[in-house]
PDB file of C-alpha atoms in Angstrom:
ATOM      1  CA  UNK A   1      -6.665  -3.712  -1.396  1.00 96.00           C
ATOM      2  CA  UNK A   2      -7.361  -1.912  -4.932  1.00 97.00           C
ATOM      3  CA  UNK A   3      -9.056   1.573  -5.875  1.00 98.00           C
ATOM      4  CA  UNK A   4     -10.299   2.273  -9.138  1.00 98.00           C
ATOM      5  CA  UNK A   5     -10.350   5.490 -11.060  1.00 98.00           C
ATOM      6  CA  UNK A   6     -11.811   5.964 -14.774  1.00 98.00           C
ATOM      7  CA  UNK A   7      -9.076   6.379 -17.315  1.00 98.00           C
ATOM      8  CA  UNK A   8     -10.386   9.838 -18.397  1.00 98.00           C
ATOM      9  CA  UNK A   9     -12.673  12.652 -17.554  1.00 98.00           C
ATOM     10  CA  UNK A  10     -13.345  15.508 -19.835  1.00 98.00           C
ATOM     11  CA  UNK A  11     -14.925  18.991 -18.791  1.00 98.00           C
ATOM     12  CA  UNK A  12     -15.343  22.398 -20.530  1.00 98.00           C
ATOM     13  CA  UNK A  13     -13.738  25.478 -19.075  1.00 97.00           C
ATOM     14  CA  UNK A  14     -15.556  27.183 -16.129  1.00 98.00           C
ATOM     15  CA  UNK A  15     -17.276  23.924 -15.527  1.00 98.00           C
ATOM     16  CA  UNK A  16     -17.476  21.355 -12.766  1.00 98.00           C
ATOM     17  CA  UNK A  17     -15.085  18.195 -12.914  1.00 98.00           C
ATOM     18  CA  UNK A  18     -15.592  15.353 -10.514  1.00 98.00           C
ATOM     19  CA  UNK A  19     -13.345  12.316 -10.633  1.00 98.00           C
ATOM     20  CA  UNK A  20     -14.485   9.497  -8.449  1.00 98.00           C
ATOM     21  CA  UNK A  21     -12.098   6.815  -6.943  1.00 98.00           C
ATOM     22  CA  UNK A  22     -13.718   3.431  -5.932  1.00 98.00           C
ATOM     23  CA  UNK A  23     -12.840   0.839  -3.255  1.00 98.00           C
ATOM     24  CA  UNK A  24     -14.252  -1.463  -0.761  1.00 97.00           C
ATOM     25  CA  UNK A  25     -15.280   0.768   2.444  1.00 97.00           C
ATOM     26  CA  UNK A  26     -13.020   3.460   1.268  1.00 97.00           C
ATOM     27  CA  UNK A  27     -15.115   5.795   3.393  1.00 97.00           C
ATOM     28  CA  UNK A  28     -13.782   4.119   6.550  1.00 96.00           C
ATOM     29  CA  UNK A  29     -10.326   5.278   5.377  1.00 96.00           C
ATOM     30  CA  UNK A  30      -8.758   8.556   4.436  1.00 96.00           C
ATOM     31  CA  UNK A  31      -8.158   9.493   0.930  1.00 97.00           C
ATOM     32  CA  UNK A  32      -6.078  12.063  -0.707  1.00 97.00           C
ATOM     33  CA  UNK A  33      -5.274  13.326  -4.362  1.00 98.00           C
ATOM     34  CA  UNK A  34      -2.425  13.919  -6.318  1.00 98.00           C
ATOM     35  CA  UNK A  35      -2.075  16.083  -9.561  1.00 98.00           C
ATOM     36  CA  UNK A  36       0.684  15.336 -12.085  1.00 98.00           C
ATOM     37  CA  UNK A  37       1.210  17.227 -15.135  1.00 98.00           C
ATOM     38  CA  UNK A  38       3.656  15.765 -17.978  1.00 96.00           C
ATOM     39  CA  UNK A  39       7.225  15.744 -16.907  1.00 96.00           C
ATOM     40  CA  UNK A  40       6.666  16.939 -13.409  1.00 98.00           C
ATOM     41  CA  UNK A  41       6.282  15.299  -9.905  1.00 98.00           C
ATOM     42  CA  UNK A  42       3.183  14.780  -8.539  1.00 98.00           C
ATOM     43  CA  UNK A  43       1.498  17.602  -6.045  1.00 98.00           C
ATOM     44  CA  UNK A  44      -0.893  16.918  -3.193  1.00 98.00           C
ATOM     45  CA  UNK A  45      -4.124  18.725  -3.657  1.00 98.00           C
ATOM     46  CA  UNK A  46      -6.183  16.920  -0.853  1.00 98.00           C
ATOM     47  CA  UNK A  47      -5.425  15.099   2.071  1.00 97.00           C
ATOM     48  CA  UNK A  48      -7.743  13.604   4.810  1.00 96.00           C
ATOM     49  CA  UNK A  49     -10.424  13.290   2.302  1.00 97.00           C
ATOM     50  CA  UNK A  50     -11.426  17.078   2.179  1.00 97.00           C
ATOM     51  CA  UNK A  51      -8.489  19.202   3.512  1.00 97.00           C
ATOM     52  CA  UNK A  52      -6.401  21.274   1.034  1.00 97.00           C
ATOM     53  CA  UNK A  53      -2.595  21.910   1.581  1.00 95.00           C
ATOM     54  CA  UNK A  54      -1.449  25.488   1.689  1.00 95.00           C
ATOM     55  CA  UNK A  55      -1.364  26.919  -1.715  1.00 96.00           C
ATOM     56  CA  UNK A  56      -3.791  25.005  -3.335  1.00 98.00           C
ATOM     57  CA  UNK A  57      -6.759  26.868  -4.809  1.00 97.00           C
ATOM     58  CA  UNK A  58     -10.107  26.643  -3.280  1.00 98.00           C
ATOM     59  CA  UNK A  59     -11.659  25.250  -6.576  1.00 98.00           C
ATOM     60  CA  UNK A  60     -10.158  21.857  -5.371  1.00 98.00           C
ATOM     61  CA  UNK A  61     -12.181  20.028  -2.792  1.00 98.00           C
ATOM     62  CA  UNK A  62     -12.758  16.522  -1.828  1.00 98.00           C
ATOM     63  CA  UNK A  63     -15.183  14.221  -0.154  1.00 98.00           C
ATOM     64  CA  UNK A  64     -15.168  10.539   0.757  1.00 98.00           C
ATOM     65  CA  UNK A  65     -18.439   8.428   1.778  1.00 98.00           C
ATOM     66  CA  UNK A  66     -19.063   4.762   1.322  1.00 97.00           C
ATOM     67  CA  UNK A  67     -17.143   3.347  -1.354  1.00 98.00           C
ATOM     68  CA  UNK A  68     -16.071   6.401  -3.186  1.00 98.00           C
ATOM     69  CA  UNK A  69     -13.892   9.325  -2.709  1.00 98.00           C
ATOM     70  CA  UNK A  70     -14.623  12.288  -5.175  1.00 98.00           C
ATOM     71  CA  UNK A  71     -12.211  14.894  -6.299  1.00 98.00           C
ATOM     72  CA  UNK A  72     -14.146  18.131  -7.495  1.00 98.00           C
ATOM     73  CA  UNK A  73     -12.648  20.845  -9.281  1.00 98.00           C
ATOM     74  CA  UNK A  74     -15.107  23.713  -9.643  1.00 98.00           C
ATOM     75  CA  UNK A  75     -14.787  26.504 -12.081  1.00 98.00           C
ATOM     76  CA  UNK A  76     -12.116  24.138 -13.815  1.00 98.00           C
ATOM     77  CA  UNK A  77      -9.283  26.014 -15.511  1.00 97.00           C
ATOM     78  CA  UNK A  78      -7.273  24.877 -18.645  1.00 97.00           C
ATOM     79  CA  UNK A  79      -4.142  24.673 -16.496  1.00 97.00           C
ATOM     80  CA  UNK A  80      -6.019  21.976 -14.418  1.00 98.00           C
ATOM     81  CA  UNK A  81      -5.669  19.638 -17.376  1.00 98.00           C
ATOM     82  CA  UNK A  82      -3.337  16.914 -15.751  1.00 98.00           C
ATOM     83  CA  UNK A  83      -3.454  13.408 -14.506  1.00 98.00           C
ATOM     84  CA  UNK A  84      -5.012  12.823 -10.962  1.00 98.00           C
ATOM     85  CA  UNK A  85      -4.327  10.116  -8.629  1.00 98.00           C
ATOM     86  CA  UNK A  86      -6.244   8.918  -5.584  1.00 98.00           C
ATOM     87  CA  UNK A  87      -4.282   7.320  -2.787  1.00 98.00           C
ATOM     88  CA  UNK A  88      -5.353   5.636   0.679  1.00 97.00           C
ATOM     89  CA  UNK A  89      -3.793   3.342   3.108  1.00 96.00           C
ATOM     90  CA  UNK A  90      -4.559  -0.205   3.912  1.00 94.00           C
ATOM     91  CA  UNK A  91      -3.095  -1.662   7.059  1.00 93.00           C
ATOM     92  CA  UNK A  92       0.160   0.830   6.634  1.00 93.00           C
ATOM     93  CA  UNK A  93       0.451  -0.456   2.785  1.00 95.00           C
ATOM     94  CA  UNK A  94       0.078   2.536   0.431  1.00 96.00           C
ATOM     95  CA  UNK A  95      -2.418   2.199  -2.450  1.00 97.00           C
ATOM     96  CA  UNK A  96      -2.694   4.536  -5.605  1.00 98.00           C
ATOM     97  CA  UNK A  97      -5.625   4.533  -7.950  1.00 98.00           C
ATOM     98  CA  UNK A  98      -4.783   3.828 -11.771  1.00 98.00           C
ATOM     99  CA  UNK A  99      -5.045   7.599 -12.403  1.00 98.00           C
ATOM    100  CA  UNK A 100      -7.430   9.576 -14.242  1.00 98.00           C
ATOM    101  CA  UNK A 101      -6.534  12.303 -17.038  1.00 98.00           C
ATOM    102  CA  UNK A 102      -8.668  15.332 -16.858  1.00 98.00           C
ATOM    103  CA  UNK A 103      -9.126  17.045 -20.186  1.00 98.00           C
ATOM    104  CA  UNK A 104     -10.355  20.489 -20.315  1.00 98.00           C
ATOM    105  CA  UNK A 105     -11.868  21.211 -23.728  1.00 91.00           C
TER     106      UNK A 105
ATOM    107  CA  UNK B   1      12.429  24.730   2.205  1.00 92.00           C
ATOM    108  CA  UNK B   2      12.279  20.843   1.964  1.00 96.00           C
ATOM    109  CA  UNK B   3      14.103  19.419  -1.060  1.00 97.00           C
ATOM    110  CA  UNK B   4      14.265  15.943  -2.115  1.00 98.00           C
ATOM    111  CA  UNK B   5      16.742  14.804  -4.682  1.00 98.00           C
ATOM    112  CA  UNK B   6      17.144  11.167  -6.030  1.00 98.00           C
ATOM    113  CA  UNK B   7      20.346   9.763  -7.117  1.00 98.00           C
ATOM    114  CA  UNK B   8      21.833   6.602  -8.246  1.00 96.00           C
ATOM    115  CA  UNK B   9      22.513   4.559 -11.706  1.00 96.00           C
ATOM    116  CA  UNK B  10      20.382   5.078 -14.422  1.00 96.00           C
ATOM    117  CA  UNK B  11      20.975   1.856 -16.301  1.00 98.00           C
ATOM    118  CA  UNK B  12      20.953  -1.427 -14.469  1.00 98.00           C
ATOM    119  CA  UNK B  13      21.608  -4.913 -15.961  1.00 98.00           C
ATOM    120  CA  UNK B  14      19.090  -7.716 -15.702  1.00 98.00           C
ATOM    121  CA  UNK B  15      19.475 -10.066 -12.531  1.00 97.00           C
ATOM    122  CA  UNK B  16      21.603  -7.044 -10.848  1.00 98.00           C
ATOM    123  CA  UNK B  17      20.517  -4.998  -7.839  1.00 98.00           C
ATOM    124  CA  UNK B  18      18.943  -1.632  -8.249  1.00 98.00           C
ATOM    125  CA  UNK B  19      20.430   1.001  -5.440  1.00 98.00           C
ATOM    126  CA  UNK B  20      18.994   4.660  -5.152  1.00 98.00           C
ATOM    127  CA  UNK B  21      19.451   7.048  -2.541  1.00 98.00           C
ATOM    128  CA  UNK B  22      17.440  10.165  -1.616  1.00 98.00           C
ATOM    129  CA  UNK B  23      19.010  13.191  -0.234  1.00 98.00           C
ATOM    130  CA  UNK B  24      16.859  15.368   2.054  1.00 97.00           C
ATOM    131  CA  UNK B  25      17.695  18.999   2.544  1.00 96.00           C
ATOM    132  CA  UNK B  26      15.734  21.657   4.689  1.00 94.00           C
ATOM    133  CA  UNK B  27      14.635  19.215   7.486  1.00 92.00           C
ATOM    134  CA  UNK B  28      15.803  16.246   9.311  1.00 92.00           C
ATOM    135  CA  UNK B  29      15.350  12.717   8.508  1.00 94.00           C
ATOM    136  CA  UNK B  30      15.029  11.649  12.181  1.00 92.00           C
ATOM    137  CA  UNK B  31      11.881  13.683  12.781  1.00 91.00           C
ATOM    138  CA  UNK B  32       9.174  11.647  14.485  1.00 91.00           C
ATOM    139  CA  UNK B  33       6.708  13.860  12.409  1.00 92.00           C
ATOM    140  CA  UNK B  34       7.575  12.252   8.938  1.00 94.00           C
ATOM    141  CA  UNK B  35       8.098   8.982   7.045  1.00 95.00           C
ATOM    142  CA  UNK B  36      10.116   8.418   3.910  1.00 97.00           C
ATOM    143  CA  UNK B  37       8.622   6.826   0.842  1.00 98.00           C
ATOM    144  CA  UNK B  38       9.659   5.322  -2.484  1.00 98.00           C
ATOM    145  CA  UNK B  39       7.144   5.469  -5.329  1.00 98.00           C
ATOM    146  CA  UNK B  40       7.776   4.264  -9.080  1.00 98.00           C
ATOM    147  CA  UNK B  41       6.172   5.260 -12.227  1.00 98.00           C
ATOM    148  CA  UNK B  42       6.233   2.727 -15.142  1.00 98.00           C
ATOM    149  CA  UNK B  43       6.791   4.566 -18.405  1.00 96.00           C
ATOM    150  CA  UNK B  44       3.266   6.216 -19.406  1.00 95.00           C
ATOM    151  CA  UNK B  45       1.559   4.386 -16.539  1.00 97.00           C
ATOM    152  CA  UNK B  46       0.074   5.350 -13.063  1.00 97.00           C
ATOM    153  CA  UNK B  47       2.011   5.550  -9.717  1.00 98.00           C
ATOM    154  CA  UNK B  48       3.175   2.384  -7.591  1.00 98.00           C
ATOM    155  CA  UNK B  49       3.967   2.726  -3.855  1.00 98.00           C
ATOM    156  CA  UNK B  50       7.087   0.788  -3.293  1.00 98.00           C
ATOM    157  CA  UNK B  51       7.369   1.100   0.455  1.00 97.00           C
ATOM    158  CA  UNK B  52       8.324   3.418   3.434  1.00 96.00           C
ATOM    159  CA  UNK B  53      10.434   4.002   6.342  1.00 96.00           C
ATOM    160  CA  UNK B  54       9.928   5.506   9.562  1.00 94.00           C
ATOM    161  CA  UNK B  55      12.295   7.396  11.908  1.00 92.00           C
ATOM    162  CA  UNK B  56      12.399   4.435  14.185  1.00 91.00           C
ATOM    163  CA  UNK B  57      13.570   2.134  11.333  1.00 93.00           C
ATOM    164  CA  UNK B  58      10.118   0.473  10.802  1.00 95.00           C
ATOM    165  CA  UNK B  59       9.378  -0.351   7.228  1.00 97.00           C
ATOM    166  CA  UNK B  60       6.779  -1.311   5.188  1.00 96.00           C
ATOM    167  CA  UNK B  61       6.568  -2.733   1.812  1.00 97.00           C
ATOM    168  CA  UNK B  62       4.575  -3.362  -1.117  1.00 97.00           C
ATOM    169  CA  UNK B  63       3.603  -7.106  -0.907  1.00 97.00           C
ATOM    170  CA  UNK B  64       4.649  -7.470  -4.642  1.00 97.00           C
ATOM    171  CA  UNK B  65       8.193  -6.211  -4.058  1.00 98.00           C
ATOM    172  CA  UNK B  66       8.812  -7.499  -0.449  1.00 97.00           C
ATOM    173  CA  UNK B  67      10.968 -10.298  -1.249  1.00 97.00           C
ATOM    174  CA  UNK B  68      13.308  -8.216  -3.407  1.00 98.00           C
ATOM    175  CA  UNK B  69      13.254  -4.945  -1.360  1.00 98.00           C
ATOM    176  CA  UNK B  70      15.035  -3.137   1.306  1.00 98.00           C
ATOM    177  CA  UNK B  71      14.743   0.582   2.318  1.00 98.00           C
ATOM    178  CA  UNK B  72      16.992   2.083   4.862  1.00 97.00           C
ATOM    179  CA  UNK B  73      17.814   5.264   6.602  1.00 96.00           C
ATOM    180  CA  UNK B  74      21.247   6.852   6.713  1.00 95.00           C
ATOM    181  CA  UNK B  75      20.849   9.747   9.402  1.00 93.00           C
ATOM    182  CA  UNK B  76      24.676  10.730   9.323  1.00 95.00           C
ATOM    183  CA  UNK B  77      24.048  11.648   5.575  1.00 96.00           C
ATOM    184  CA  UNK B  78      20.332  12.807   6.072  1.00 96.00           C
ATOM    185  CA  UNK B  79      19.237  10.132   3.083  1.00 97.00           C
ATOM    186  CA  UNK B  80      17.326   7.151   2.691  1.00 98.00           C
ATOM    187  CA  UNK B  81      17.892   4.514   0.365  1.00 98.00           C
ATOM    188  CA  UNK B  82      16.184   1.717  -1.749  1.00 98.00           C
ATOM    189  CA  UNK B  83      17.806  -1.552  -2.820  1.00 98.00           C
ATOM    190  CA  UNK B  84      15.564  -3.738  -5.210  1.00 98.00           C
ATOM    191  CA  UNK B  85      17.427  -7.004  -5.956  1.00 98.00           C
ATOM    192  CA  UNK B  86      17.129  -9.279  -8.948  1.00 98.00           C
ATOM    193  CA  UNK B  87      15.834  -6.722 -11.376  1.00 98.00           C
ATOM    194  CA  UNK B  88      14.043  -7.249 -14.624  1.00 98.00           C
ATOM    195  CA  UNK B  89      12.594  -5.104 -17.469  1.00 98.00           C
ATOM    196  CA  UNK B  90       9.507  -4.692 -15.650  1.00 98.00           C
ATOM    197  CA  UNK B  91      11.397  -2.650 -13.039  1.00 98.00           C
ATOM    198  CA  UNK B  92      12.174  -0.126 -15.551  1.00 98.00           C
ATOM    199  CA  UNK B  93      10.461   3.148 -14.220  1.00 98.00           C
ATOM    200  CA  UNK B  94      10.792   6.506 -12.815  1.00 98.00           C
ATOM    201  CA  UNK B  95      11.472   6.247  -9.342  1.00 98.00           C
ATOM    202  CA  UNK B  96      10.584   9.051  -7.007  1.00 98.00           C
ATOM    203  CA  UNK B  97      11.434   9.583  -3.327  1.00 98.00           C
ATOM    204  CA  UNK B  98       8.704  11.567  -1.116  1.00 98.00           C
ATOM    205  CA  UNK B  99       8.108  12.758   2.416  1.00 97.00           C
ATOM    206  CA  UNK B 100       4.971  11.716   4.182  1.00 93.00           C
ATOM    207  CA  UNK B 101       3.814  14.216   6.511  1.00 91.00           C
ATOM    208  CA  UNK B 102       2.476  12.435   9.832  1.00 86.00           C
ATOM    209  CA  UNK B 103       0.884  15.601  11.031  1.00 81.00           C
ATOM    210  CA  UNK B 104      -1.574  15.422   8.025  1.00 81.00           C
ATOM    211  CA  UNK B 105      -2.697  11.777   9.184  1.00 78.00           C
ATOM    212  CA  UNK B 106      -2.208   9.351   8.062  1.00 83.00           C
ATOM    213  CA  UNK B 107       0.876  10.601   6.097  1.00 87.00           C
ATOM    214  CA  UNK B 108       0.300  11.847   2.659  1.00 93.00           C
ATOM    215  CA  UNK B 109       3.500  12.605   0.297  1.00 96.00           C
ATOM    216  CA  UNK B 110       3.762  16.423   0.566  1.00 96.00           C
ATOM    217  CA  UNK B 111       7.083  16.985  -0.996  1.00 97.00           C
ATOM    218  CA  UNK B 112       8.623  14.895  -3.684  1.00 98.00           C
ATOM    219  CA  UNK B 113      11.906  14.577  -5.370  1.00 98.00           C
ATOM    220  CA  UNK B 114      12.190  15.013  -9.287  1.00 98.00           C
ATOM    221  CA  UNK B 115      12.300  11.656 -10.032  1.00 98.00           C
ATOM    222  CA  UNK B 116      14.969   9.509 -11.691  1.00 98.00           C
ATOM    223  CA  UNK B 117      14.672   7.130 -14.568  1.00 98.00           C
ATOM    224  CA  UNK B 118      16.305   3.671 -13.991  1.00 98.00           C
ATOM    225  CA  UNK B 119      16.110   1.394 -16.906  1.00 98.00           C
ATOM    226  CA  UNK B 120      17.010  -2.319 -16.636  1.00 98.00           C
ATOM    227  CA  UNK B 121      18.797  -3.553 -19.677  1.00 97.00           C
ATOM    228  CA  UNK B 122      21.850  -5.566 -20.789  1.00 96.00           C
TER     229      UNK B 122
END
């Protein structure tokens, strides 16, 4: 099973960034999202498609339907510039997307 | 506060076995609420799920690595380990250990180690 992300997404500060993750009937599975900044370990920002862990800002939200899960960052800030990875499970096997580099410019 | 820390050789020769441990502090590795996972990241590339282990000892492995991979628990040391045999340069990567929280079905990775770079070279 594979999930696919665009290599890069650009957004202006204060605007809304949307990062898609596509896979066959992905909407039938749970998706989560990780943020990774250079030289750091990934951080969970969305789980169970739409839920935010404690400490993650409200501007991060998620959705998952059909074949696409989407991470949405509202009011994007410069500090949101990072790599973002979607992840799901297929028959107990973890699957990561290839990652999307979010540039805030 | 839960902390995970990887340890092991930073350099492994081709054809040998890569062995890493992940020490868990601030929580019990025997808890039914979590699974314990290895993830790697090739230089400049994305994340790759290696495999995981549950408190029961049940393991799941990435099909592409399954024939060379063993993940185990050591409850006496509150650690879990990875062994990858017959390594090649393609196994050079930063290896992360992580905790999967089953309370957040189906078990996303809520705590990560800092990662350790393993280079395969003669």
